[in-house]
XYZ file of C-alpha atoms in Angstrom:
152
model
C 20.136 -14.249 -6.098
C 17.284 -15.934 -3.983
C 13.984 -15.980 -5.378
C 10.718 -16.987 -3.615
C 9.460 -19.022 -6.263
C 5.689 -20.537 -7.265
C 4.765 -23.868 -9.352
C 5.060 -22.409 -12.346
C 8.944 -21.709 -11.736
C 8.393 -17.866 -11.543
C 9.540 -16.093 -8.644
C 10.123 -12.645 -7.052
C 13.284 -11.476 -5.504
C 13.844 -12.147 -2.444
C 15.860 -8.829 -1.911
C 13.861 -5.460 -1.831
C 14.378 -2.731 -4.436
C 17.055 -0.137 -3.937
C 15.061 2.913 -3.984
C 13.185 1.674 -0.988
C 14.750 2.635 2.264
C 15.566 1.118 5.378
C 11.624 1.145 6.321
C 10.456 -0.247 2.944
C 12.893 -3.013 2.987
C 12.118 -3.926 6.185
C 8.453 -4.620 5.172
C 9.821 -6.320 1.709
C 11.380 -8.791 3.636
C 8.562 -8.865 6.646
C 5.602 -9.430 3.228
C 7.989 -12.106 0.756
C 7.992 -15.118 3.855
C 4.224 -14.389 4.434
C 3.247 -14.309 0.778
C 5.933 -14.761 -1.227
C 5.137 -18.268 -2.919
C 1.801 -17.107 -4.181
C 3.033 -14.542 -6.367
C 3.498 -13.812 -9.492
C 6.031 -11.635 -11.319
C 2.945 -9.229 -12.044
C 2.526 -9.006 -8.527
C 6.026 -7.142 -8.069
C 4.362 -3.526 -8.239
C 2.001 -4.253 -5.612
C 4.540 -5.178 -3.253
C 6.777 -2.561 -4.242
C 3.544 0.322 -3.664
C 2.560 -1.490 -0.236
C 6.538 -1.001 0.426
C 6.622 2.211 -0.292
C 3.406 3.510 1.340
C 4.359 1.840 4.569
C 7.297 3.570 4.309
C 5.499 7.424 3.792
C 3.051 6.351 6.173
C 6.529 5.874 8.682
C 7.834 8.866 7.742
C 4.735 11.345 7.978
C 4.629 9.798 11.478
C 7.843 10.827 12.498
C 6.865 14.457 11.271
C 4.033 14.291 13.086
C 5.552 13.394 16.606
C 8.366 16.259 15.688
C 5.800 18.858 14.882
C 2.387 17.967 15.968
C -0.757 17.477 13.935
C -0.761 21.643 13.603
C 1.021 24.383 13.737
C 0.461 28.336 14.313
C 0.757 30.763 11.266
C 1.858 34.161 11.610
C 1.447 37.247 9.439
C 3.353 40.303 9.153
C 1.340 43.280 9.268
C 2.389 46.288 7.468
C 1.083 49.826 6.450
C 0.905 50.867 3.077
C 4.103 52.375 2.902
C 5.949 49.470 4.339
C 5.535 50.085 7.767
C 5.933 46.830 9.854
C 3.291 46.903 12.097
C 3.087 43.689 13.733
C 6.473 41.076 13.045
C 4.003 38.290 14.577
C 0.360 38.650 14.010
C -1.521 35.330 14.844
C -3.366 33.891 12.027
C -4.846 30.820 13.253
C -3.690 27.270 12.727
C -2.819 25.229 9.558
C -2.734 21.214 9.590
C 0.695 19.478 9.012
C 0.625 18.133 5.739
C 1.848 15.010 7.466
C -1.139 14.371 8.274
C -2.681 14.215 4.512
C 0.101 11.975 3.710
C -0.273 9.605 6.441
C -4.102 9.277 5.726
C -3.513 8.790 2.055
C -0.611 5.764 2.655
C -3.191 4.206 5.379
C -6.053 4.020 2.895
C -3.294 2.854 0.000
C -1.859 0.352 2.336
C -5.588 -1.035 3.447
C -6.313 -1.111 -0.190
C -2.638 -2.920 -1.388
C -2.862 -5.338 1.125
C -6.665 -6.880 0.604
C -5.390 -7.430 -3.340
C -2.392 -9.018 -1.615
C -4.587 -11.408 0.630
C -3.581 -9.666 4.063
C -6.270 -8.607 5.421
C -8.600 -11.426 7.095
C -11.467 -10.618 4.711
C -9.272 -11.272 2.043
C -7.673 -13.958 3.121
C -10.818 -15.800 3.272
C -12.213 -14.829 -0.195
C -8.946 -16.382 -1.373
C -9.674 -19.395 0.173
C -12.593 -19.950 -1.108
C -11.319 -20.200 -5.054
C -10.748 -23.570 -6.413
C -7.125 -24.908 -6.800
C -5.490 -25.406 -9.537
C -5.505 -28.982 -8.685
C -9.595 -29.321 -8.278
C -11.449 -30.523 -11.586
C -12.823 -28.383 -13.226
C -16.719 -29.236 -14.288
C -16.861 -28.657 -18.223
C -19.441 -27.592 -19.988
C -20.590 -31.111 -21.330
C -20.255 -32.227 -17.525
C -23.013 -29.652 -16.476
C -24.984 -30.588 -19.283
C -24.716 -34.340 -18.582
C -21.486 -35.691 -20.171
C -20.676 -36.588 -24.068
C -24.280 -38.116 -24.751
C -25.589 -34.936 -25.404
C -28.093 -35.047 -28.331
C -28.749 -32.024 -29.785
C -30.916 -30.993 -32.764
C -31.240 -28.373 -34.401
């Protein structure tokens, strides 16, 4: 199975998980090219949850452009002995609970993807740690080298 692999000789698979569907895959396989190599194993359940929210945040958009942003909400009206009065009394309107669902995976997805280093914000953040490559000043180096005397 292909693996997008790091130094370290870990690596993700390349293939998305199965309980994603054709959306979530589709943004598994958009996400490992882009940031694949700078992974981790740990890193699997963020890309999995950014998967998967883009793929509510597709899906409560299709039920919005089916059935709007609202809808109308009837009542019947009876009498006390049963009595229908009105079949279709007009309530008012109730939000689509599409809508909740799409605002929720928007604010997960914004969230998922500055921990994954997609956002430009991020992106630059990351660049500014040191490498794994760049020395690293010890503490006797800050302090002046090995030819520290120190009494107490």
């Amino acid at each position: 199975m292909a693996t997008y692999g790091n130094e370290k000789g870990n690596g993700l698979n390349k293939t998305a998980p199965k309980y994603l569907k054709k959306t979530g895959r589709s943004m598994w396989s958009r996400l490992m090219p882009l940031i694949g190599d700078s992974l981790e194993e740990s890193d699997k359940a963020l890309i999995e949850s950014y998967c998967f929210n883009y793929q509510l945040l597709r899906e409560a958009y299709e039920d919005i452009l089916e059935n709007g942003i609202q809808y109308a909400l009837f009542k019947v009206i009876m009498t006390p002995t049963g009595e229908v009065i009105d079949e279709h009394h007009f309530e008012g309107y109730k939000s689509n609970p599409a809508c909740k669902t799409l605002s929720d995976a928007t604010a997960k997805l914004n969230m998922l993807g500055q921990q994954l280093g997609l956002s430009p914000q991020s992106r630059a953040e990351l660049a500014k740690l040191p490498k794994p490559n760049d020395k690293q000043e010890t503490m006797a180096d800050l302090l002046g080298g090995d030819n520290v005397d120190v009494d107490f």
